């Protein structure tokens, strides 16, 4: 069903491919095709809705990648000047590969600079990198260090994950009382935690 859209998608790599008008153009062409003229109207409606969602998601990803690429020089300039927020954003770009070639080493460098200036989001992101071994060697002690810093700033996701580290004894001596303390703080900010398993039971 999406062949007519998927094929040209691979060729549209210039910034113009992220233009929101492409969503309308592709969708219009697809739903006007003969495929939908001789089938049950209800089924056609379902197919077209699915098609719209697929096109939107693809175009959204391209538009965001292009936007990150456009903003990178500005982030980079400010990051080099010591702006913690710009350092965090640049680190995220290198970590995700949006607008730049994915580079965990560069991500770690810029996130560390930002985290060192007290940016809780950078601290949390670094902690997750070390916790999961995301582009860097897995290091539970480093993860606990950065989770702690972010948690002390009031970052609820860091508080939740720090509680898990204490609950499981990862990178730190197992301590249920400390685990519950951090889970409690996260809960007060909207997190609900299953204290038996240390698992998250709701979204953000």
Coordinates of N, CA and C in Angstrom, one line a residue:
X1 N 0.8 -1.2 0.0 CA 0.0 0.0 0.0 C 0.9 1.3 0.0
X2 N 2.0 1.2 0.7 CA 2.8 2.4 0.8 C 4.0 2.4 -0.2
X3 N 4.0 1.5 -1.2 CA 5.2 1.5 -2.1 C 5.3 2.8 -2.8
X4 N 4.2 3.4 -3.2 CA 4.3 4.7 -4.0 C 4.9 5.8 -3.2
X5 N 4.8 5.6 -1.8 CA 5.4 6.7 -1.0 C 6.8 6.3 -0.5
X6 N 7.0 5.0 -0.2 CA 8.3 4.6 0.3 C 9.4 4.8 -0.7
X7 N 9.1 4.6 -2.0 CA 10.2 4.7 -3.0 C 10.8 6.1 -3.1
X8 N 9.9 7.1 -3.3 CA 10.5 8.5 -3.4 C 11.1 9.0 -2.1
X9 N 10.6 8.4 -0.9 CA 11.2 8.8 0.3 C 12.7 8.7 0.4
X10 N 13.2 7.6 -0.2 CA 14.6 7.3 -0.1 C 15.5 8.3 -0.9
X11 N 14.8 9.0 -1.8 CA 15.6 9.9 -2.7 C 15.5 11.3 -2.2
X12 N 14.6 11.6 -1.3 CA 14.4 13.0 -0.8 C 15.2 13.2 0.5
X13 N 16.4 13.6 0.3 CA 17.3 13.8 1.4 C 17.7 15.3 1.6
X14 N 17.3 16.1 0.7 CA 17.6 17.5 0.9 C 16.6 18.2 1.8
X15 N 16.9 19.4 2.4 CA 16.0 20.0 3.3 C 14.6 20.2 2.9
X16 N 14.4 20.4 1.6 CA 13.1 20.6 1.0 C 12.2 19.4 1.3
X17 N 12.7 18.2 1.4 CA 11.9 17.0 1.6 C 11.2 17.0 3.0
X18 N 11.6 17.9 3.9 CA 10.9 18.0 5.1 C 9.8 19.1 5.1
X19 N 9.6 19.7 4.0 CA 8.5 20.7 3.9 C 7.2 20.0 4.2
X20 N 6.4 20.6 5.1 CA 5.1 20.0 5.5 C 4.2 19.8 4.3
X21 N 4.3 20.6 3.2 CA 3.5 20.4 2.0 C 3.6 19.0 1.4
X22 N 4.8 18.4 1.6 CA 5.0 17.1 1.0 C 4.0 16.1 1.6
X23 N 3.7 16.3 2.9 CA 2.7 15.4 3.5 C 1.4 15.4 2.7
X24 N 0.9 16.6 2.4 CA -0.3 16.8 1.7 C -0.2 16.2 0.3
X25 N 0.9 16.5 -0.4 CA 1.1 16.1 -1.8 C 1.1 14.6 -1.8
X26 N 1.8 13.9 -1.0 CA 1.9 12.5 -1.0 C 0.6 11.8 -0.7
X27 N -0.1 12.4 0.4 CA -1.3 11.8 0.8 C -2.4 12.0 -0.3
X28 N -2.4 13.1 -0.9 CA -3.4 13.4 -1.9 C -3.2 12.4 -3.1
X29 N -2.0 12.2 -3.5 CA -1.7 11.4 -4.7 C -2.1 9.9 -4.3
X30 N -1.8 9.5 -3.1 CA -2.1 8.1 -2.7 C -3.6 7.8 -2.6
X31 N -4.3 8.7 -2.0 CA -5.7 8.4 -1.8 C -6.6 8.6 -3.1
X32 N -6.0 9.3 -4.1 CA -6.7 9.4 -5.3 C -6.3 8.3 -6.3
X33 N -5.5 7.4 -5.9 CA -5.1 6.3 -6.7 C -6.2 5.3 -7.0
X34 N -6.1 4.5 -8.0 CA -7.2 3.6 -8.4 C -7.5 2.6 -7.3
X35 N -6.5 2.4 -6.4 CA -6.6 1.3 -5.4 C -7.9 1.5 -4.5
X36 N -8.3 2.8 -4.3 CA -9.4 3.1 -3.4 C -10.7 3.4 -4.1
X37 N -10.7 3.2 -5.4 CA -12.0 3.6 -6.1 C -13.0 2.4 -6.3
X38 N -12.5 1.2 -6.1 CA -13.4 0.0 -6.3 C -13.4 -0.9 -5.1
X39 N -13.3 -0.4 -3.9 CA -13.4 -1.2 -2.8 C -14.4 -0.7 -1.8
X40 N -14.8 -1.5 -0.8 CA -15.8 -1.1 0.2 C -15.4 0.3 0.8
X41 N -16.3 1.3 0.8 CA -16.0 2.6 1.4 C -15.5 2.6 2.8
X42 N -16.0 1.7 3.6 CA -15.6 1.6 5.0 C -14.1 1.1 5.1
X43 N -13.9 0.1 4.3 CA -12.5 -0.4 4.3 C -11.5 0.7 3.7
X44 N -12.0 1.4 2.7 CA -11.2 2.4 2.1 C -10.8 3.5 3.1
X45 N -11.8 3.8 3.9 CA -11.6 4.9 5.0 C -10.5 4.4 6.0
X46 N -10.6 3.1 6.4 CA -9.6 2.6 7.3 C -8.2 2.6 6.6
X47 N -8.1 2.2 5.4 CA -6.9 2.2 4.7 C -6.3 3.6 4.5
X48 N -7.1 4.6 4.2 CA -6.6 5.9 4.1 C -6.1 6.5 5.4
X49 N -6.8 6.2 6.5 CA -6.4 6.7 7.8 C -5.0 6.1 8.1
X50 N -4.9 4.8 7.9 CA -3.6 4.2 8.2 C -2.5 4.8 7.3
X51 N -2.8 5.1 6.1 CA -1.9 5.7 5.1 C -1.5 7.0 5.6
X52 N -2.4 7.8 6.0 CA -2.1 9.2 6.5 C -1.2 9.1 7.7
X53 N -1.4 8.2 8.6 CA -0.6 8.1 9.8 C 0.9 7.8 9.4
X54 N 1.0 6.8 8.4 CA 2.3 6.4 8.0 C 3.1 7.6 7.3
X55 N 2.4 8.3 6.5 CA 3.0 9.4 5.8 C 3.4 10.5 6.8
X56 N 2.5 10.8 7.7 CA 2.8 11.8 8.7 C 4.1 11.5 9.5
X57 N 4.2 10.2 10.0 CA 5.3 9.8 10.8 C 6.6 9.9 10.0
X58 N 6.6 9.5 8.7 CA 7.8 9.5 7.9 C 8.2 11.0 7.7
X59 N 7.3 11.8 7.3 CA 7.6 13.2 7.1 C 8.1 13.9 8.3
X60 N 7.4 13.6 9.4 CA 7.8 14.2 10.7 C 9.3 14.0 11.0
X61 N 9.7 12.7 10.9 CA 11.1 12.3 11.1 C 12.0 13.1 10.3
X62 N 11.7 13.2 9.0 CA 12.6 13.9 8.0 C 12.6 15.4 8.4
X63 N 11.5 16.0 8.7 CA 11.4 17.4 9.1 C 12.3 17.7 10.3
X64 N 12.2 16.8 11.3 CA 12.9 17.0 12.5 C 14.4 16.9 12.3
X65 N 14.8 15.9 11.5 CA 16.2 15.7 11.1 C 16.8 16.9 10.4
X66 N 16.0 17.5 9.5 CA 16.4 18.7 8.8 C 16.5 19.9 9.7
X67 N 15.6 20.0 10.7 CA 15.6 21.1 11.6 C 16.8 21.0 12.5
X68 N 17.1 19.8 13.0 CA 18.3 19.6 13.8 C 19.6 20.0 13.0
X69 N 19.6 19.6 11.7 CA 20.8 19.9 10.9 C 21.0 21.4 10.8
X70 N 19.8 22.1 10.6 CA 19.9 23.6 10.5 C 20.3 24.3 11.7
X71 N 19.9 23.7 12.9 CA 20.2 24.3 14.2 C 21.6 24.0 14.7
X72 N 22.2 22.9 14.2 CA 23.5 22.4 14.7 C 24.6 23.5 14.8
X73 N 24.8 24.3 13.7 CA 25.8 25.3 13.8 C 25.6 26.3 14.9
X74 N 24.4 26.7 15.2 CA 24.1 27.6 16.3 C 24.3 26.9 17.6
X75 N 23.9 25.7 17.8 CA 24.2 24.9 19.0 C 25.7 24.8 19.2
X76 N 26.4 24.5 18.2 CA 27.8 24.2 18.3 C 28.5 25.5 18.7
X77 N 28.2 26.6 18.1 CA 28.8 27.9 18.5 C 28.6 28.2 19.9
X78 N 27.3 28.1 20.4 CA 27.0 28.4 21.8 C 27.6 27.4 22.7
X79 N 27.7 26.2 22.3 CA 28.3 25.1 23.1 C 29.7 25.4 23.4
X80 N 30.4 25.8 22.4 CA 31.9 26.1 22.5 C 32.1 27.4 23.4
X81 N 31.1 28.2 23.5 CA 31.2 29.4 24.3 C 30.8 29.1 25.8
X82 N 30.4 27.8 26.0 CA 30.2 27.4 27.4 C 28.7 27.4 27.8
X83 N 27.8 27.5 26.8 CA 26.4 27.5 27.1 C 25.9 26.0 27.4
X84 N 25.5 25.8 28.7 CA 25.2 24.4 29.1 C 24.0 23.8 28.4
X85 N 23.0 24.7 28.1 CA 21.8 24.1 27.3 C 22.2 23.8 25.9
X86 N 23.1 24.6 25.3 CA 23.5 24.3 23.9 C 24.4 23.0 23.9
X87 N 25.2 22.9 24.9 CA 26.0 21.7 25.0 C 25.1 20.4 25.2
X88 N 24.1 20.6 26.0 CA 23.1 19.4 26.1 C 22.5 19.1 24.8
X89 N 22.0 20.1 24.1 CA 21.3 19.9 22.8 C 22.3 19.3 21.8
X90 N 23.5 19.7 21.8 CA 24.5 19.2 20.8 C 24.8 17.8 21.2
X91 N 24.9 17.5 22.4 CA 25.2 16.1 22.9 C 24.0 15.2 22.5
X92 N 22.8 15.7 22.6 CA 21.6 14.9 22.2 C 21.7 14.6 20.7
X93 N 22.1 15.6 19.9 CA 22.1 15.4 18.5 C 23.1 14.3 18.1
X94 N 24.3 14.3 18.7 CA 25.3 13.3 18.4 C 24.8 11.9 19.0
X95 N 24.1 11.9 20.0 CA 23.6 10.7 20.6 C 22.5 10.0 19.7
X96 N 21.6 10.8 19.2 CA 20.5 10.3 18.4 C 20.8 10.2 16.9
X97 N 21.8 11.0 16.5 CA 22.1 11.0 15.0 C 21.1 11.9 14.3
X98 N 20.4 12.8 14.9 CA 19.5 13.7 14.2 C 20.2 14.9 13.8
X99 N 20.3 15.1 12.4 CA 20.9 16.2 11.9 C 22.5 16.1 11.8
X100 N 23.0 15.1 12.4 CA 24.5 14.9 12.3 C 24.7 13.4 12.3
X101 N 25.9 13.0 12.0 CA 26.3 11.6 12.0 C 26.3 11.1 13.5
X102 N 25.7 10.0 13.8 CA 25.6 9.5 15.2 C 27.0 9.3 15.7
X103 N 27.3 9.8 16.9 CA 28.7 9.8 17.4 C 28.6 9.8 18.9
X104 N 28.5 8.6 19.6 CA 28.4 8.5 21.0 C 29.6 9.2 21.8
X105 N 30.8 9.1 21.2 CA 31.9 9.7 21.8 C 31.7 11.3 21.9
X106 N 31.3 11.9 20.8 CA 31.1 13.3 20.8 C 29.9 13.6 21.8
X107 N 28.9 12.7 21.8 CA 27.8 12.9 22.7 C 28.2 12.9 24.1
X108 N 29.1 12.0 24.5 CA 29.6 11.9 25.8 C 30.3 13.2 26.2
X109 N 31.1 13.7 25.3 CA 32.0 14.9 25.6 C 31.1 16.1 25.9
X110 N 30.1 16.3 25.0 CA 29.3 17.5 25.2 C 28.3 17.4 26.4
X111 N 27.8 16.2 26.6 CA 26.9 15.9 27.7 C 27.6 16.1 29.0
X112 N 28.9 15.6 29.0 CA 29.7 15.8 30.2 C 29.9 17.2 30.6
X113 N 30.2 18.0 29.5 CA 30.4 19.4 29.7 C 29.2 20.1 30.3
X114 N 28.0 19.8 29.8 CA 26.8 20.3 30.2 C 26.5 19.9 31.6
X115 N 26.6 18.6 31.9 CA 26.3 18.0 33.2 C 27.2 18.6 34.2
X116 N 28.5 18.9 33.9 CA 29.4 19.5 34.8 C 29.0 20.9 35.3
X117 N 28.1 21.5 34.5 CA 27.6 22.8 34.8 C 26.3 22.8 35.5
X118 N 25.9 21.6 35.8 CA 24.6 21.4 36.6 C 23.4 21.2 35.8
X119 N 23.5 20.9 34.5 CA 22.3 20.7 33.7 C 21.7 19.3 34.0
X120 N 20.6 19.3 34.7 CA 20.1 18.0 35.2 C 19.7 17.1 34.1
X121 N 19.2 17.6 33.0 CA 18.8 16.8 31.8 C 20.0 16.1 31.2
X122 N 21.2 16.8 31.2 CA 22.4 16.2 30.7 C 22.9 15.1 31.7
X123 N 22.8 15.4 32.9 CA 23.2 14.5 34.0 C 22.4 13.2 33.8
X124 N 21.1 13.3 33.7 CA 20.2 12.1 33.5 C 20.6 11.4 32.3
X125 N 20.8 12.1 31.2 CA 21.1 11.4 29.9 C 22.4 10.7 30.0
X126 N 23.4 11.3 30.6 CA 24.7 10.6 30.8 C 24.5 9.3 31.6
X127 N 23.7 9.5 32.7 CA 23.5 8.3 33.6 C 22.8 7.2 32.8
X128 N 21.9 7.5 31.9 CA 21.2 6.4 31.1 C 22.3 5.8 30.2
X129 N 23.1 6.6 29.6 CA 24.2 6.1 28.7 C 25.0 5.1 29.4
X130 N 25.5 5.4 30.6 CA 26.4 4.5 31.4 C 25.6 3.3 31.9
X131 N 24.3 3.5 32.3 CA 23.5 2.5 32.8 C 23.3 1.4 31.8
X132 N 23.0 1.8 30.6 CA 22.6 0.9 29.5 C 23.7 0.6 28.6
X133 N 24.9 1.2 28.7 CA 26.0 1.0 27.8 C 25.7 1.5 26.4
X134 N 25.0 2.6 26.4 CA 24.6 3.2 25.1 C 25.7 4.0 24.4
X135 N 26.5 3.3 23.6 CA 27.6 3.9 22.9 C 28.8 4.1 23.7
X136 N 28.7 3.7 25.0 CA 29.9 3.8 25.9 C 29.9 2.5 26.7
X137 N 31.1 2.2 27.3 CA 31.1 1.0 28.2 C 30.1 1.1 29.3
X138 N 29.4 0.0 29.6 CA 28.5 0.1 30.7 C 29.2 0.3 32.0
X139 N 28.7 1.2 32.8 CA 29.4 1.6 34.1 C 28.4 2.0 35.1
X140 N 28.0 1.1 36.0 CA 27.0 1.3 36.9 C 27.3 2.4 37.9
X141 N 28.6 2.4 38.3 CA 29.0 3.5 39.3 C 28.9 4.9 38.7
X142 N 29.3 5.0 37.5 CA 29.2 6.3 36.8 C 27.7 6.7 36.7
X143 N 26.9 5.6 36.4 CA 25.4 5.9 36.2 C 24.8 6.4 37.5
X144 N 25.2 5.7 38.6 CA 24.7 6.2 40.0 C 25.2 7.6 40.3
X145 N 26.4 7.9 39.9 CA 26.9 9.2 40.2 C 26.1 10.3 39.5
X146 N 25.8 10.1 38.2 CA 25.0 11.1 37.5 C 23.5 11.1 37.8
X147 N 23.0 9.9 38.1 CA 21.6 9.8 38.5 C 21.4 10.6 39.8
X148 N 22.4 10.4 40.7 CA 22.4 11.1 42.0 C 22.4 12.7 41.9
X149 N 23.3 13.1 41.0 CA 23.3 14.6 40.8 C 22.0 15.1 40.2
X150 N 21.5 14.4 39.2 CA 20.2 14.9 38.6 C 19.1 14.7 39.6
X151 N 19.1 13.7 40.4 CA 18.0 13.4 41.3 C 18.0 14.5 42.4
X152 N 19.2 15.0 42.8 CA 19.3 16.0 43.8 C 18.8 17.4 43.3
X153 N 18.8 17.5 42.0 CA 18.3 18.7 41.3 C 16.7 18.6 41.2
X154 N 16.2 17.4 41.5 CA 14.8 17.3 41.4 C 14.3 16.6 40.2
X155 N 15.2 16.0 39.4 CA 14.8 15.3 38.1 C 14.1 14.0 38.5
X156 N 12.8 14.0 38.2 CA 12.0 12.8 38.7 C 12.4 11.5 38.0
X157 N 12.8 11.5 36.8 CA 13.2 10.3 36.1 C 14.5 9.8 36.7
X158 N 15.4 10.7 37.0 CA 16.6 10.3 37.7 C 16.3 9.7 39.1
X159 N 15.4 10.3 39.8 CA 15.0 9.8 41.1 C 14.5 8.4 41.0
X160 N 13.7 8.2 40.1 CA 13.1 6.8 39.9 C 14.2 5.8 39.6
X161 N 15.1 6.1 38.6 CA 16.1 5.2 38.2 C 17.2 5.0 39.3
X162 N 17.4 6.1 40.1 CA 18.4 6.0 41.2 C 17.8 5.0 42.3
X163 N 16.5 5.1 42.5 CA 15.8 4.1 43.4 C 16.0 2.7 42.9
X164 N 15.9 2.5 41.6 CA 16.1 1.2 41.1 C 17.5 0.7 41.3
X165 N 18.5 1.6 41.1 CA 19.9 1.2 41.3 C 20.1 0.7 42.8
X166 N 19.6 1.4 43.7 CA 19.7 1.0 45.1 C 18.9 -0.3 45.4
X167 N 17.8 -0.4 44.8 CA 16.9 -1.6 44.9 C 17.7 -2.8 44.4
X168 N 18.4 -2.7 43.3 CA 19.0 -3.9 42.7 C 20.5 -4.0 43.1
X169 N 21.0 -3.0 43.7 CA 22.4 -3.0 44.1 C 23.4 -2.9 42.9
X170 N 23.0 -2.0 42.0 CA 23.8 -1.8 40.8 C 24.7 -0.6 40.9
X171 N 26.0 -0.7 41.0 CA 26.9 0.4 41.1 C 26.9 1.0 42.5
X172 N 26.1 0.4 43.4 CA 26.0 0.9 44.8 C 25.6 -0.2 45.7
X173 N 25.9 -0.1 47.0 CA 25.4 -1.2 47.9 C 23.9 -1.2 47.9
X174 N 23.3 -2.3 47.9 CA 21.9 -2.5 47.9 C 21.3 -1.9 49.2
X175 N 20.3 -1.1 49.0 CA 19.7 -0.4 50.2 C 18.2 -0.1 49.9
X176 N 17.4 -0.9 50.5 CA 15.9 -0.7 50.2 C 15.4 0.6 50.8
X177 N 15.9 1.0 51.9 CA 15.4 2.3 52.5 C 15.7 3.5 51.6
X178 N 16.9 3.5 51.1 CA 17.3 4.6 50.2 C 16.5 4.5 48.9
X179 N 16.3 3.3 48.4 CA 15.6 3.1 47.2 C 14.2 3.7 47.3
X180 N 13.5 3.3 48.5 CA 12.2 3.8 48.7 C 12.1 5.3 48.9
X181 N 13.2 5.9 49.4 CA 13.3 7.4 49.6 C 13.2 8.0 48.2
X182 N 14.0 7.5 47.3 CA 14.1 8.2 45.9 C 12.8 7.9 45.2
X183 N 12.3 6.7 45.3 CA 11.0 6.4 44.6 C 9.9 7.3 45.2
X184 N 9.9 7.5 46.5 CA 8.9 8.4 47.1 C 9.0 9.8 46.5
X185 N 10.2 10.3 46.3 CA 10.4 11.7 45.8 C 9.9 11.7 44.3
X186 N 10.2 10.6 43.6 CA 9.7 10.6 42.2 C 8.2 10.5 42.2
X187 N 7.6 9.7 43.1 CA 6.2 9.6 43.1 C 5.5 10.9 43.4
X188 N 6.1 11.7 44.3 CA 5.5 13.0 44.6 C 5.5 13.9 43.3
X189 N 6.3 13.6 42.4 CA 6.4 14.4 41.2 C 5.6 13.8 40.0
X190 N 4.9 12.7 40.3 CA 4.1 12.1 39.2 C 4.4 10.7 38.8
X191 N 5.5 10.2 39.4 CA 5.9 8.8 39.1 C 5.2 7.9 40.1
X192 N 4.7 6.7 39.6 CA 4.2 5.7 40.5 C 5.1 4.5 40.3
X193 N 5.6 4.0 41.4 CA 6.6 2.9 41.3 C 6.1 1.7 42.1
X194 N 6.3 0.5 41.4 CA 6.0 -0.8 42.1 C 7.2 -1.1 43.0
X195 N 7.0 -0.9 44.3 CA 8.1 -1.1 45.2 C 8.6 -2.5 45.4
X196 N 7.8 -3.5 44.9 CA 8.2 -4.8 45.0 C 9.3 -5.2 44.0
X197 N 9.1 -4.6 42.8 CA 10.1 -4.9 41.7 C 10.9 -3.7 41.3
X198 N 10.5 -2.5 41.7 CA 11.3 -1.4 41.3 C 11.0 -1.0 39.9
X199 N 9.9 -1.5 39.4 CA 9.5 -1.2 38.0 C 8.6 0.0 37.9
X200 N 8.7 0.7 36.8 CA 7.8 1.9 36.5 C 6.4 1.4 36.1
X201 N 5.4 1.9 36.7 CA 4.1 1.4 36.3 C 3.2 2.5 35.5
X202 N 3.8 3.7 35.4 CA 3.1 4.6 34.5 C 4.1 5.3 33.7
X203 N 3.6 6.1 32.8 CA 4.5 6.9 31.9 C 5.0 8.1 32.7
X204 N 5.5 9.1 32.0 CA 6.1 10.3 32.6 C 5.0 11.1 33.2

